XYZ file of N, CA and C in Angstrom:
867
model
N 19.930 -12.444 -19.063
C 21.068 -11.560 -18.800
C 22.366 -12.256 -19.218
N 23.170 -11.581 -20.003
C 24.443 -12.135 -20.450
C 25.461 -12.006 -19.321
N 25.950 -13.166 -18.850
C 26.948 -13.135 -17.778
C 28.242 -13.831 -18.180
N 28.342 -14.258 -19.433
C 29.566 -14.879 -19.933
C 30.101 -14.010 -21.064
N 31.212 -13.337 -20.799
C 31.732 -12.356 -21.750
C 33.042 -12.795 -22.400
N 33.426 -14.066 -22.206
C 34.765 -14.485 -22.612
C 34.996 -14.409 -24.115
N 33.915 -14.475 -24.916
C 34.085 -14.408 -26.369
C 33.549 -13.108 -26.975
N 32.970 -12.252 -26.155
C 32.299 -11.063 -26.682
C 33.237 -10.055 -27.322
N 34.467 -9.989 -26.842
C 35.341 -8.879 -27.221
C 36.592 -9.309 -27.966
N 36.603 -10.552 -28.411
C 37.744 -11.059 -29.170
C 37.739 -10.454 -30.570
N 38.885 -9.968 -31.012
C 38.989 -9.335 -32.324
C 39.229 -10.399 -33.382
N 38.319 -10.466 -34.316
C 38.479 -11.345 -35.476
C 37.931 -10.583 -36.677
N 38.663 -10.588 -37.761
C 38.268 -9.778 -38.908
C 38.690 -8.336 -38.716
N 38.181 -7.467 -39.556
C 38.551 -6.064 -39.526
C 38.021 -5.384 -38.273
N 38.915 -4.726 -37.544
C 38.554 -4.067 -36.289
C 38.508 -2.557 -36.470
N 37.421 -1.935 -35.970
C 37.281 -0.483 -35.978
C 37.190 -0.003 -34.540
N 38.144 0.791 -34.120
C 38.154 1.239 -32.730
C 37.001 2.208 -32.446
N 36.559 2.940 -33.444
C 35.442 3.864 -33.256
C 34.131 3.125 -32.995
N 34.031 1.902 -33.508
C 32.813 1.121 -33.319
C 32.841 0.292 -32.034
N 33.987 0.234 -31.398
C 34.117 -0.560 -30.177
C 33.613 0.245 -28.983
N 32.699 -0.334 -28.224
C 32.114 0.359 -27.083
C 33.118 0.517 -25.943
N 33.027 1.640 -25.250
C 33.804 1.833 -24.025
C 32.922 1.700 -22.782
N 31.594 1.657 -22.971
C 30.676 1.752 -21.829
C 29.788 0.528 -21.622
N 29.853 -0.469 -22.498
C 29.019 -1.667 -22.361
C 29.287 -2.340 -21.021
N 28.225 -2.817 -20.362
C 28.411 -3.509 -19.088
C 27.574 -4.774 -18.966
N 27.084 -5.268 -20.102
C 26.360 -6.532 -20.085
C 25.063 -6.506 -19.312
N 24.517 -5.331 -19.061
C 23.276 -5.169 -18.302
C 23.406 -5.655 -16.862
N 24.635 -5.714 -16.371
C 24.858 -6.054 -14.975
C 24.862 -4.781 -14.130
N 24.526 -4.916 -12.881
C 24.764 -3.826 -11.942
C 26.192 -3.961 -11.416
N 26.700 -2.899 -10.843
C 28.046 -2.950 -10.287
C 28.126 -4.000 -9.181
N 27.084 -4.086 -8.365
C 27.078 -5.055 -7.267
C 27.108 -6.479 -7.809
N 26.335 -6.747 -8.871
C 26.346 -8.084 -9.471
C 27.714 -8.404 -10.051
N 28.316 -7.414 -10.700
C 29.630 -7.625 -11.286
C 30.688 -7.909 -10.241
N 30.657 -7.186 -9.143
C 31.645 -7.386 -8.086
C 31.478 -8.751 -7.430
N 30.248 -9.216 -7.318
C 30.013 -10.548 -6.766
C 30.518 -11.618 -7.735
N 30.299 -11.412 -9.018
C 30.812 -12.350 -10.023
C 32.323 -12.435 -9.964
N 32.971 -11.288 -9.780
C 34.433 -11.264 -9.732
C 34.946 -12.116 -8.573
N 34.300 -12.038 -7.430
C 34.708 -12.845 -6.274
C 34.638 -14.331 -6.615
N 33.545 -14.732 -7.258
C 33.379 -16.140 -7.620
C 34.401 -16.578 -8.661
N 34.649 -15.725 -9.647
C 35.585 -16.074 -10.713
C 37.028 -16.127 -10.206
N 37.352 -15.325 -9.198
C 38.712 -15.339 -8.658
C 39.048 -16.688 -8.039
N 38.065 -17.365 -7.474
C 38.301 -18.697 -6.923
C 38.603 -19.695 -8.043
N 37.882 -19.573 -9.165
C 38.164 -20.441 -10.319
C 39.574 -20.195 -10.841
N 39.946 -18.920 -10.918
C 41.273 -18.579 -11.425
C 42.352 -19.133 -10.504
N 42.135 -19.046 -9.212
C 43.122 -19.567 -8.264
C 43.330 -21.066 -8.470
N 42.235 -21.794 -8.659
C 42.327 -23.247 -8.860
C 43.036 -23.580 -10.170
N 42.743 -22.835 -11.226
C 43.379 -23.087 -12.514
C 44.861 -22.722 -12.489
N 45.186 -21.657 -11.771
C 46.598 -21.278 -11.663
C 47.383 -22.361 -10.919
N 46.778 -22.958 -9.914
C 47.425 -24.046 -9.185
C 47.653 -25.243 -10.105
N 46.662 -25.522 -10.950
C 46.793 -26.638 -11.891
C 47.867 -26.351 -12.934
N 47.938 -25.091 -13.407
C 48.984 -24.687 -14.358
C 50.358 -24.909 -13.745
N 50.505 -24.518 -12.489
C 51.788 -24.641 -11.787
C 52.159 -26.111 -11.605
N 51.174 -26.923 -11.235
C 51.429 -28.351 -11.015
C 51.731 -29.071 -12.321
N 51.009 -28.700 -13.370
C 51.200 -29.325 -14.690
C 52.620 -29.080 -15.192
N 53.046 -27.814 -15.124
C 54.436 -27.465 -15.412
C 54.891 -27.617 -16.848
N 53.947 -27.768 -17.789
C 54.345 -27.961 -19.185
C 54.032 -26.765 -20.068
N 53.272 -25.797 -19.533
C 52.853 -24.645 -20.313
C 52.929 -23.387 -19.450
N 52.828 -22.249 -20.117
C 52.755 -20.974 -19.395
C 51.734 -20.082 -20.081
N 51.316 -19.041 -19.368
C 50.347 -18.082 -19.893
C 50.936 -16.680 -19.804
N 50.892 -15.969 -20.919
C 51.317 -14.565 -20.945
C 50.105 -13.689 -21.194
N 49.825 -12.781 -20.252
C 48.728 -11.830 -20.383
C 49.332 -10.453 -20.638
N 49.019 -9.884 -21.787
C 49.516 -8.567 -22.172
C 48.418 -7.533 -21.912
N 48.715 -6.524 -21.119
C 47.755 -5.458 -20.833
C 48.242 -4.154 -21.454
N 47.413 -3.566 -22.286
C 47.707 -2.267 -22.900
C 46.524 -1.337 -22.690
N 46.809 -0.053 -22.542
C 45.738 0.927 -22.347
C 46.318 2.325 -22.342
N 45.446 3.289 -22.494
C 45.827 4.681 -22.304
C 45.993 4.959 -20.814
N 46.598 6.100 -20.475
C 46.751 6.489 -19.077
C 45.388 6.542 -18.391
N 45.352 6.069 -17.158
C 44.157 6.103 -16.296
C 43.070 5.129 -16.727
N 43.405 4.171 -17.584
C 42.392 3.206 -18.032
C 42.174 2.087 -17.027
N 43.105 1.912 -16.077
C 42.881 0.927 -15.022
C 43.734 -0.318 -15.091
N 44.910 -0.242 -15.710
C 45.763 -1.442 -15.818
C 46.218 -1.927 -14.438
N 46.724 -1.003 -13.618
C 47.252 -1.402 -12.310
C 46.163 -2.007 -11.426
N 45.017 -1.361 -11.387
C 43.935 -1.894 -10.552
C 43.371 -3.185 -11.138
N 43.436 -3.340 -12.448
C 43.035 -4.598 -13.085
C 43.891 -5.747 -12.549
N 45.199 -5.534 -12.518
C 46.106 -6.568 -12.023
C 45.801 -6.885 -10.560
N 45.590 -5.839 -9.768
C 45.309 -6.027 -8.342
C 44.031 -6.813 -8.112
N 42.970 -6.439 -8.803
C 41.662 -7.037 -8.525
C 41.448 -8.380 -9.209
N 42.059 -8.602 -10.348
C 41.875 -9.875 -11.053
C 42.829 -10.943 -10.528
N 44.084 -10.564 -10.268
C 45.082 -11.558 -9.887
C 45.400 -11.533 -8.395
N 44.654 -10.753 -7.637
C 44.937 -10.632 -6.212
C 44.789 -11.917 -5.434
N 44.050 -12.888 -5.968
C 43.824 -14.125 -5.227
C 44.711 -15.282 -5.625
N 45.569 -15.109 -6.628
C 46.406 -16.225 -7.064
C 47.652 -16.312 -6.190
N 48.290 -17.465 -6.235
C 49.518 -17.672 -5.476
C 50.638 -16.867 -6.122
N 51.216 -15.900 -5.413
C 52.263 -15.069 -6.020
C 53.476 -15.865 -6.475
N 53.642 -17.076 -5.953
C 54.753 -17.919 -6.357
C 54.621 -18.363 -7.814
N 53.389 -18.331 -8.323
C 53.166 -18.783 -9.694
C 52.791 -17.678 -10.655
N 53.033 -16.424 -10.270
C 52.599 -15.302 -11.102
C 53.615 -14.172 -11.019
N 54.050 -13.664 -12.175
C 54.995 -12.550 -12.229
C 54.402 -11.384 -13.002
N 54.567 -10.176 -12.474
C 54.117 -8.967 -13.160
C 55.344 -8.150 -13.553
N 55.404 -7.753 -14.821
C 56.487 -6.892 -15.287
C 55.886 -5.623 -15.864
N 56.273 -4.478 -15.301
C 55.807 -3.186 -15.801
C 56.936 -2.554 -16.618
N 56.663 -2.344 -17.890
C 57.691 -1.831 -18.790
C 57.618 -0.305 -18.868
N 58.717 0.312 -18.515
C 58.855 1.769 -18.596
C 59.704 2.112 -19.813
N 60.153 3.353 -19.896
C 61.058 3.759 -20.964
C 62.300 2.871 -20.921
N 62.735 2.330 -22.050
C 63.906 1.446 -22.045
C 65.150 2.130 -21.490
N 65.977 1.342 -20.819
C 67.258 1.836 -20.318
C 68.266 1.869 -21.465
N 69.437 2.451 -21.211
C 70.474 2.492 -22.243
C 70.905 1.078 -22.616
N 70.943 0.180 -21.627
C 71.291 -1.211 -21.915
C 70.238 -1.857 -22.803
N 68.979 -1.597 -22.500
C 67.897 -2.185 -23.302
C 67.891 -1.620 -24.715
N 68.204 -0.341 -24.849
C 68.276 0.260 -26.176
C 69.444 -0.297 -26.994
N 70.420 -0.891 -26.316
C 71.563 -1.439 -27.043
C 71.256 -2.810 -27.650
N 70.057 -3.329 -27.393
C 69.589 -4.580 -27.987
C 68.386 -4.293 -28.886
N 67.886 -5.326 -29.557
C 66.687 -5.132 -30.374
C 65.482 -4.890 -29.476
N 64.400 -4.366 -30.059
C 63.278 -3.885 -29.240
C 62.537 -4.992 -28.499
N 62.744 -6.246 -28.883
C 62.063 -7.353 -28.216
C 62.892 -7.968 -27.086
N 64.166 -7.630 -27.021
C 65.093 -8.310 -26.114
C 64.629 -8.303 -24.661
N 64.258 -7.137 -24.159
C 63.900 -7.048 -22.741
C 62.622 -7.816 -22.423
N 61.794 -8.022 -23.438
C 60.546 -8.757 -23.233
C 60.795 -10.257 -23.166
N 61.768 -10.739 -23.934
C 62.171 -12.141 -23.811
C 62.603 -12.447 -22.377
N 63.358 -11.540 -21.779
C 63.889 -11.755 -20.435
C 62.788 -11.881 -19.387
N 61.632 -11.294 -19.667
C 60.540 -11.258 -18.685
C 59.480 -12.329 -18.931
N 59.662 -13.174 -19.923
C 58.643 -14.171 -20.241
C 58.457 -15.166 -19.093
N 57.221 -15.642 -18.896
C 56.977 -16.608 -17.809
C 57.553 -17.977 -18.147
N 58.160 -18.596 -17.144
C 58.627 -19.968 -17.345
C 57.438 -20.910 -17.278
N 57.631 -22.155 -17.675
C 56.540 -23.125 -17.683
C 55.957 -23.287 -16.281
N 54.637 -23.333 -16.231
C 53.932 -23.420 -14.962
C 53.529 -22.069 -14.387
N 53.924 -20.989 -15.059
C 53.716 -19.651 -14.513
C 52.751 -18.824 -15.366
N 52.148 -17.834 -14.717
C 51.416 -16.773 -15.408
C 52.306 -15.542 -15.409
N 52.533 -14.974 -16.567
C 53.269 -13.722 -16.680
C 52.337 -12.614 -17.133
N 52.451 -11.459 -16.511
C 51.613 -10.316 -16.867
C 52.519 -9.184 -17.306
N 52.307 -8.698 -18.515
C 53.038 -7.535 -19.011
C 52.149 -6.312 -18.864
N 52.530 -5.401 -17.977
C 51.846 -4.124 -17.808
C 52.531 -3.139 -18.758
N 51.919 -2.895 -19.899
C 52.562 -2.377 -21.095
C 53.500 -3.465 -21.596
N 54.000 -3.333 -22.818
C 54.664 -4.493 -23.396
C 55.474 -4.111 -24.624
N 55.793 -5.135 -25.427
C 56.477 -4.928 -26.707
C 55.648 -4.076 -27.665
N 54.368 -3.900 -27.364
C 53.516 -3.089 -28.238
C 53.810 -1.594 -28.127
N 54.508 -1.181 -27.081
C 54.876 0.232 -26.988
C 55.691 0.669 -28.211
N 56.385 -0.283 -28.826
C 57.210 0.044 -29.994
C 56.387 0.354 -31.235
N 55.093 -0.008 -31.216
C 54.225 0.353 -32.342
C 53.047 1.207 -31.878
N 53.143 1.714 -30.648
C 52.115 2.613 -30.117
C 52.736 3.961 -29.794
N 53.390 4.065 -28.631
C 54.014 5.349 -28.285
C 55.096 5.722 -29.296
N 55.805 4.723 -29.825
C 56.854 5.020 -30.813
C 56.282 5.278 -32.203
N 55.032 4.935 -32.400
C 54.368 5.281 -33.658
C 53.910 6.738 -33.599
N 53.424 7.144 -32.428
C 52.987 8.525 -32.229
C 54.201 9.460 -32.104
N 55.276 8.926 -31.514
C 56.523 9.700 -31.354
C 57.659 8.943 -32.054
N 57.686 8.919 -33.359
C 58.696 8.108 -34.059
C 60.135 8.478 -33.726
N 60.355 9.702 -33.272
C 61.725 10.106 -32.921
C 62.296 9.259 -31.783
N 61.431 8.634 -30.976
C 61.919 7.785 -29.886
C 62.742 6.612 -30.416
N 62.411 6.163 -31.618
C 63.134 5.027 -32.193
C 64.605 5.332 -32.440
N 64.942 6.596 -32.533
C 66.338 6.967 -32.787
C 67.243 6.537 -31.636
N 66.663 6.328 -30.456
C 67.454 5.890 -29.308
C 68.017 4.486 -29.493
N 67.479 3.742 -30.447
C 67.999 2.407 -30.735
C 69.347 2.479 -31.447
N 69.691 3.656 -31.963
C 70.988 3.922 -32.598
C 71.188 3.168 -33.912
N 70.140 2.515 -34.380
C 70.223 1.811 -35.657
C 69.824 2.720 -36.806
N 69.030 3.723 -36.471
C 68.438 4.592 -37.487
C 69.049 5.985 -37.393
N 69.200 6.639 -38.513
C 69.864 7.948 -38.538
C 68.905 9.117 -38.627
N 67.649 8.844 -39.044
C 66.702 9.937 -39.242
C 65.275 9.438 -39.075
N 64.402 10.358 -38.675
C 62.984 10.018 -38.576
C 62.432 9.590 -39.930
N 63.072 10.038 -40.998
C 62.637 9.650 -42.341
C 62.774 8.142 -42.574
N 63.592 7.476 -41.748
C 63.758 6.022 -41.878
C 62.504 5.265 -41.471
N 61.622 5.937 -40.725
C 60.454 5.241 -40.186
C 59.282 5.356 -41.158
N 59.451 4.678 -42.275
C 58.443 4.703 -43.329
C 57.500 3.515 -43.193
N 56.644 3.329 -44.156
C 55.661 2.246 -44.109
C 56.333 0.885 -43.946
N 57.435 0.686 -44.660
C 58.141 -0.592 -44.586
C 58.683 -0.845 -43.194
N 59.162 0.191 -42.534
C 59.672 0.059 -41.162
C 58.589 -0.490 -40.238
N 57.391 0.111 -40.317
C 56.314 -0.327 -39.428
C 55.812 -1.705 -39.804
N 55.774 -2.035 -41.080
C 55.401 -3.392 -41.494
C 56.357 -4.414 -40.893
N 57.645 -4.067 -40.875
C 58.634 -4.979 -40.293
C 58.434 -5.135 -38.792
N 58.042 -4.038 -38.127
C 57.794 -4.121 -36.681
C 56.616 -5.060 -36.383
N 55.534 -4.897 -37.117
C 54.378 -5.771 -36.909
C 54.741 -7.224 -37.204
N 55.520 -7.433 -38.234
C 55.931 -8.794 -38.583
C 56.789 -9.400 -37.477
N 57.690 -8.599 -36.910
C 58.527 -9.086 -35.803
C 57.666 -9.490 -34.612
N 56.656 -8.683 -34.312
C 55.766 -8.990 -33.189
C 54.976 -10.261 -33.470
N 54.452 -10.394 -34.675
C 53.704 -11.611 -35.024
C 54.592 -12.844 -34.899
N 55.808 -12.746 -35.404
C 56.730 -13.884 -35.338
C 57.091 -14.230 -33.899
N 57.309 -13.202 -33.088
C 57.621 -13.383 -31.667
C 56.496 -14.134 -30.969
N 55.272 -13.697 -31.174
C 54.132 -14.310 -30.497
C 53.824 -15.697 -31.047
N 54.027 -15.898 -32.333
C 53.820 -17.228 -32.909
C 54.843 -18.206 -32.363
N 56.077 -17.747 -32.239
C 57.129 -18.581 -31.662
C 56.769 -18.987 -30.229
N 56.266 -18.050 -29.447
C 55.867 -18.366 -28.080
C 54.765 -19.418 -28.063
N 53.769 -19.222 -28.915
C 52.628 -20.143 -28.924
C 53.033 -21.542 -29.365
N 54.045 -21.640 -30.195
C 54.514 -22.941 -30.667
C 55.425 -23.635 -29.666
N 55.778 -22.918 -28.605
C 56.712 -23.468 -27.632
C 56.174 -23.424 -26.205
N 54.855 -23.549 -26.089
C 54.259 -23.770 -24.780
C 53.744 -22.562 -24.039
N 53.825 -21.368 -24.642
C 53.294 -20.167 -23.978
C 52.050 -19.680 -24.708
N 50.927 -19.688 -24.018
C 49.690 -19.159 -24.579
C 49.659 -17.654 -24.343
N 49.339 -16.900 -25.388
C 49.374 -15.439 -25.321
C 47.957 -14.883 -25.414
N 47.593 -14.037 -24.451
C 46.315 -13.330 -24.457
C 46.608 -11.839 -24.317
N 46.036 -11.028 -25.216
C 46.313 -9.588 -25.208
C 45.017 -8.825 -24.961
N 45.054 -7.948 -23.972
C 43.858 -7.210 -23.561
C 44.113 -5.713 -23.667
N 43.248 -5.046 -24.410
C 43.283 -3.584 -24.499
C 42.101 -3.030 -23.720
N 42.384 -2.236 -22.696
C 41.326 -1.592 -21.913
C 40.930 -0.308 -22.635
N 39.766 -0.334 -23.234
C 39.312 0.746 -24.118
C 38.495 1.753 -23.323
N 39.126 2.854 -22.953
C 38.471 3.889 -22.166
C 38.196 5.102 -23.054
N 37.085 5.764 -22.823
C 36.736 6.936 -23.618
C 37.572 8.140 -23.178
N 37.658 9.126 -24.052
C 38.409 10.334 -23.719
C 37.748 11.081 -22.564
N 36.414 11.079 -22.521
C 35.697 11.755 -21.427
C 35.965 11.075 -20.091
N 35.961 9.740 -20.092
C 36.212 9.018 -18.849
C 37.659 9.205 -18.399
N 38.581 9.238 -19.344
C 39.970 9.496 -18.976
C 40.103 10.860 -18.303
N 39.431 11.872 -18.865
C 39.455 13.212 -18.273
C 38.948 13.170 -16.843
N 37.845 12.481 -16.605
C 37.270 12.379 -15.262
C 38.273 11.759 -14.294
N 38.944 10.699 -14.726
C 39.877 10.001 -13.835
C 41.122 10.835 -13.558
N 41.568 11.573 -14.550
C 42.722 12.452 -14.334
C 42.376 13.569 -13.355
N 41.153 14.109 -13.486
C 40.712 15.134 -12.539
C 40.595 14.565 -11.124
N 40.130 13.307 -11.029
C 40.043 12.659 -9.720
C 41.424 12.566 -9.074
N 42.435 12.307 -9.885
C 43.793 12.200 -9.358
C 44.292 13.535 -8.805
N 43.765 14.603 -9.351
C 44.140 15.932 -8.863
C 43.315 16.324 -7.639
N 42.017 16.019 -7.673
C 41.098 16.471 -6.627
C 41.175 15.627 -5.355
N 41.503 14.348 -5.493
C 41.523 13.457 -4.332
C 42.966 13.292 -3.855
N 43.226 13.752 -2.653
C 44.603 13.820 -2.150
C 45.301 12.463 -2.184
N 44.568 11.413 -1.846
C 45.207 10.098 -1.797
C 45.561 9.571 -3.196
N 45.067 10.263 -4.223
C 45.386 9.856 -5.598
C 46.383 10.789 -6.277
N 46.817 11.836 -5.562
C 47.713 12.827 -6.172
C 48.975 12.196 -6.738
N 49.474 11.177 -6.058
C 50.727 10.550 -6.483
C 50.612 9.882 -7.855
N 49.378 9.565 -8.259
C 49.170 8.917 -9.549
C 49.236 9.896 -10.721
N 49.081 11.187 -10.418
C 49.007 12.168 -11.508
C 50.399 12.629 -11.912
N 50.569 12.722 -13.227
C 51.810 13.269 -13.785
C 51.441 14.320 -14.810
N 52.095 15.465 -14.725
C 51.812 16.529 -15.692
C 52.102 16.059 -17.109
N 52.974 15.063 -17.227
C 53.295 14.519 -18.543
C 52.136 13.773 -19.183
N 51.098 13.449 -18.388
C 49.925 12.769 -18.950
C 49.152 13.674 -19.909
N 49.203 14.974 -19.674
C 48.375 15.896 -20.463
C 48.841 16.043 -21.908
N 50.151 16.199 -22.175
C 50.578 16.238 -23.580
C 50.210 14.960 -24.338
N 50.266 13.819 -23.640
C 49.888 12.560 -24.289
C 48.373 12.507 -24.524
N 47.613 13.054 -23.597
C 46.159 13.082 -23.772
C 45.792 13.900 -25.008
N 46.561 14.950 -25.280
C 46.298 15.789 -26.454
C 46.466 15.008 -27.757
N 47.150 13.868 -27.673
C 47.382 13.024 -28.849
C 46.476 11.796 -28.840
N 45.386 11.879 -28.091
C 44.485 10.740 -27.889
C 44.063 10.105 -29.217
N 43.636 10.926 -30.165
C 43.150 10.394 -31.442
C 44.258 9.675 -32.212
N 45.470 10.196 -32.130
C 46.587 9.541 -32.800
C 46.883 8.190 -32.154
N 46.760 8.136 -30.845
C 46.946 6.857 -30.164
C 45.871 5.856 -30.569
N 44.645 6.310 -30.719
C 43.576 5.406 -31.136
C 43.864 4.829 -32.522
N 44.386 5.648 -33.408
C 44.759 5.163 -34.734
C 45.869 4.122 -34.635
N 46.844 4.385 -33.772
C 47.960 3.451 -33.603
C 47.473 2.127 -33.016
N 46.560 2.202 -32.048
C 45.996 0.977 -31.473
C 45.207 0.192 -32.523
N 44.385 0.868 -33.274
C 43.575 0.186 -34.278
C 44.460 -0.563 -35.275
N 45.508 0.093 -35.748
C 46.406 -0.549 -36.709
C 47.129 -1.725 -36.072
N 47.664 -1.528 -34.883
C 48.402 -2.598 -34.214
C 47.519 -3.814 -33.951
N 46.298 -3.575 -33.521
C 45.375 -4.680 -33.242
C 45.025 -5.418 -34.526
N 44.749 -4.685 -35.587
C 44.439 -5.330 -36.860
C 45.621 -6.124 -37.405
N 46.816 -5.625 -37.195
C 48.004 -6.286 -37.722
C 48.411 -7.520 -36.920
N 48.012 -7.595 -35.663
C 48.586 -8.634 -34.799
C 47.579 -9.500 -34.048
N 46.281 -9.328 -34.280
C 45.317 -10.204 -33.618
C 45.197 -11.490 -34.430
N 45.784 -12.553 -33.929
C 45.826 -13.837 -34.610
C 45.277 -14.920 -33.683
N 44.917 -16.059 -34.274
C 44.395 -17.145 -33.454
C 45.386 -17.565 -32.380
N 46.679 -17.504 -32.688
C 47.692 -17.921 -31.718
C 47.993 -16.836 -30.684
N 47.509 -15.622 -30.915
C 47.729 -14.517 -29.960
C 46.654 -13.465 -30.170
N 45.425 -13.762 -29.725
C 44.299 -12.857 -30.009
C 44.298 -11.604 -29.149
N 43.708 -10.553 -29.708
C 43.430 -9.328 -28.950
C 41.988 -9.365 -28.462
N 41.781 -8.857 -27.257
C 40.449 -8.622 -26.712
C 40.361 -7.144 -26.364
N 39.352 -6.460 -26.892
C 39.170 -5.032 -26.638
C 38.003 -4.888 -25.659
N 38.327 -4.520 -24.416
C 37.318 -4.503 -23.359
C 36.817 -3.093 -23.074
N 35.496 -2.919 -22.980
C 34.964 -1.616 -22.536
C 35.482 -1.326 -21.133
N 36.112 -0.175 -20.932
C 36.795 0.068 -19.659
C 36.321 1.323 -18.948
N 35.217 1.927 -19.394
C 34.692 3.082 -18.670
C 34.196 2.683 -17.282
N 33.745 1.433 -17.150
C 33.397 0.870 -15.839
C 34.482 -0.136 -15.477
N 35.315 0.223 -14.524
C 36.433 -0.659 -14.179
C 35.964 -2.027 -13.729
N 34.873 -2.049 -12.957
C 34.401 -3.319 -12.428
C 33.996 -4.267 -13.555
N 33.416 -3.735 -14.629
C 33.016 -4.608 -15.729
C 34.237 -5.125 -16.485
N 35.210 -4.258 -16.734
C 36.423 -4.681 -17.432
C 37.104 -5.815 -16.675
N 37.080 -5.753 -15.349
C 37.704 -6.808 -14.538
C 36.962 -8.132 -14.691
N 35.632 -8.079 -14.690
C 34.846 -9.303 -14.864
C 35.118 -9.922 -16.237
N 35.100 -9.108 -17.276
C 35.345 -9.623 -18.623
C 36.757 -10.191 -18.731
N 37.739 -9.507 -18.176
C 39.131 -9.958 -18.266
C 39.335 -11.291 -17.571
N 38.790 -11.435 -16.366
C 39.016 -12.679 -15.637
C 38.323 -13.853 -16.328
N 37.186 -13.591 -16.957
C 36.523 -14.663 -17.692
C 37.346 -15.084 -18.910
N 37.936 -14.139 -19.595
C 38.790 -14.443 -20.742
C 39.986 -15.283 -20.304
N 40.592 -14.914 -19.189
C 41.765 -15.628 -18.697
C 41.385 -17.032 -18.237
N 40.259 -17.157 -17.549
C 39.787 -18.479 -17.118
C 39.504 -19.357 -18.324
N 38.808 -18.809 -19.308
C 38.475 -19.557 -20.511
C 39.742 -20.032 -21.229
N 40.736 -19.167 -21.282
C 42.000 -19.517 -21.923
C 42.697 -20.652 -21.186
N 42.760 -20.568 -19.871
C 43.397 -21.619 -19.082
C 42.661 -22.950 -19.215
N 41.340 -22.896 -19.264
C 40.562 -24.132 -19.401
C 40.846 -24.816 -20.740
N 41.070 -24.026 -21.775
C 41.358 -24.594 -23.097
C 42.771 -25.162 -23.200
N 43.616 -24.905 -22.216
C 44.988 -25.403 -22.238
C 45.082 -26.871 -21.810
N 43.946 -27.440 -21.391
C 43.877 -28.871 -21.050
C 44.939 -29.245 -20.014
N 44.957 -28.489 -18.930
C 45.950 -28.706 -17.882
C 45.592 -29.932 -17.044
N 46.621 -30.606 -16.539
C 46.406 -31.813 -15.747
C 47.360 -31.827 -14.558
N 46.869 -32.337 -13.451
C 47.760 -32.591 -12.332
C 48.635 -33.788 -12.678
N 49.870 -33.805 -12.216
C 50.746 -34.945 -12.524
C 50.176 -36.248 -11.976
N 50.336 -37.330 -12.718
C 49.907 -38.655 -12.266
C 51.121 -39.439 -11.791
N 50.950 -40.189 -10.722
C 52.047 -40.957 -10.154
C 52.182 -42.305 -10.844
N 53.403 -42.749 -10.976
C 53.653 -44.100 -11.494
C 53.321 -45.109 -10.403
N 53.244 -46.384 -10.784
C 52.968 -47.435 -9.796
C 54.039 -47.443 -8.710
N 55.269 -47.219 -9.118
C 56.369 -47.190 -8.162
C 56.197 -46.030 -7.182
N 55.818 -44.850 -7.710
C 55.625 -43.683 -6.853
C 54.472 -43.899 -5.881
N 53.398 -44.549 -6.352
C 52.255 -44.811 -5.471
C 52.655 -45.754 -4.334
N 53.456 -46.750 -4.683
C 53.915 -47.698 -3.667
C 54.765 -46.994 -2.616
N 55.655 -46.115 -3.073
C 56.502 -45.366 -2.144
C 55.662 -44.434 -1.282
N 54.593 -43.909 -1.872
C 53.702 -43.018 -1.124
C 53.038 -43.774 0.024
N 52.568 -44.980 -0.249
C 51.920 -45.784 0.777
C 52.907 -46.205 1.865
N 54.130 -46.494 1.447
C 55.149 -46.863 2.415
C 55.479 -45.675 3.324
N 55.513 -44.478 2.729
C 55.757 -43.283 3.519
C 54.630 -43.045 4.513
N 53.417 -43.313 4.063
C 52.245 -43.134 4.947
C 52.348 -44.052 6.158
N 52.749 -45.334 5.914
C 52.871 -46.294 7.020
C 53.937 -45.851 8.012
N 55.061 -45.335 7.469
C 56.130 -44.887 8.345
C 55.671 -43.737 9.241
N 54.914 -42.826 8.643
C 54.425 -41.673 9.416
C 53.422 -42.122 10.467
N 52.518 -43.013 10.077
C 51.479 -43.460 11.019
C 52.065 -44.259 12.175
N 53.208 -44.924 11.942
C 53.807 -45.775 12.970
C 54.837 -45.050 13.822
N 54.998 -43.759 13.627
C 55.951 -43.002 14.455
C 55.527 -43.008 15.933
């Protein structure tokens, strides 16, 4: 039975979203997967503590998905056991007028994790080549462009290049970038949206605005496929996770994050001889109180 999924879903070479499974679960049962998640959360907690103590690097986890794919619950269930002092979550909504007055990456720079921290982007700078690719008129809010006709092939090539440069710069300056796309099927999305309507405690999650976007599902898949192909690099890889089973997506995600942290070669700080001597002197003072 395959129980290590950290390398299974990494995008390398040409990526086809139609060929990517939404339902694979590694032949695990839900109960086995949930038990694995409990065990892996303890590993993640220990690694996050080491990252914080090391203080020389940071980790940025980018989460992207269609509506109802499970981003919020992913954050809750995967990162619920880490020390909140060392982890920040930023959920990006429609840009404000102030944010539109800067370049499209500006607000994301402001939210980057400092050294020793894990930063989680719930949606991210990729919205500029996803929702704005499907709705190019949104780009006009940046006030740099005068017409939708400005958003030609060269425009999008420049956007992908800006994103690649941004992520490469981060990787060269101590921030490891991991990007996760929760790949949910259109049928499963429909089921979850209906659940939000039928189950009273989930009503607050439903927005009528989700339906017009669902009608553009295929266009979004095309935008995701292009964005992933353009920006999955060794310094900032994409992982496309089957997300029809939320419990499996969580297991795969936490393993990817653990594997990434382990490769960062984190170390607890070592004390100098002088510091060790002072430590022993402090111990004697405390014991002799």
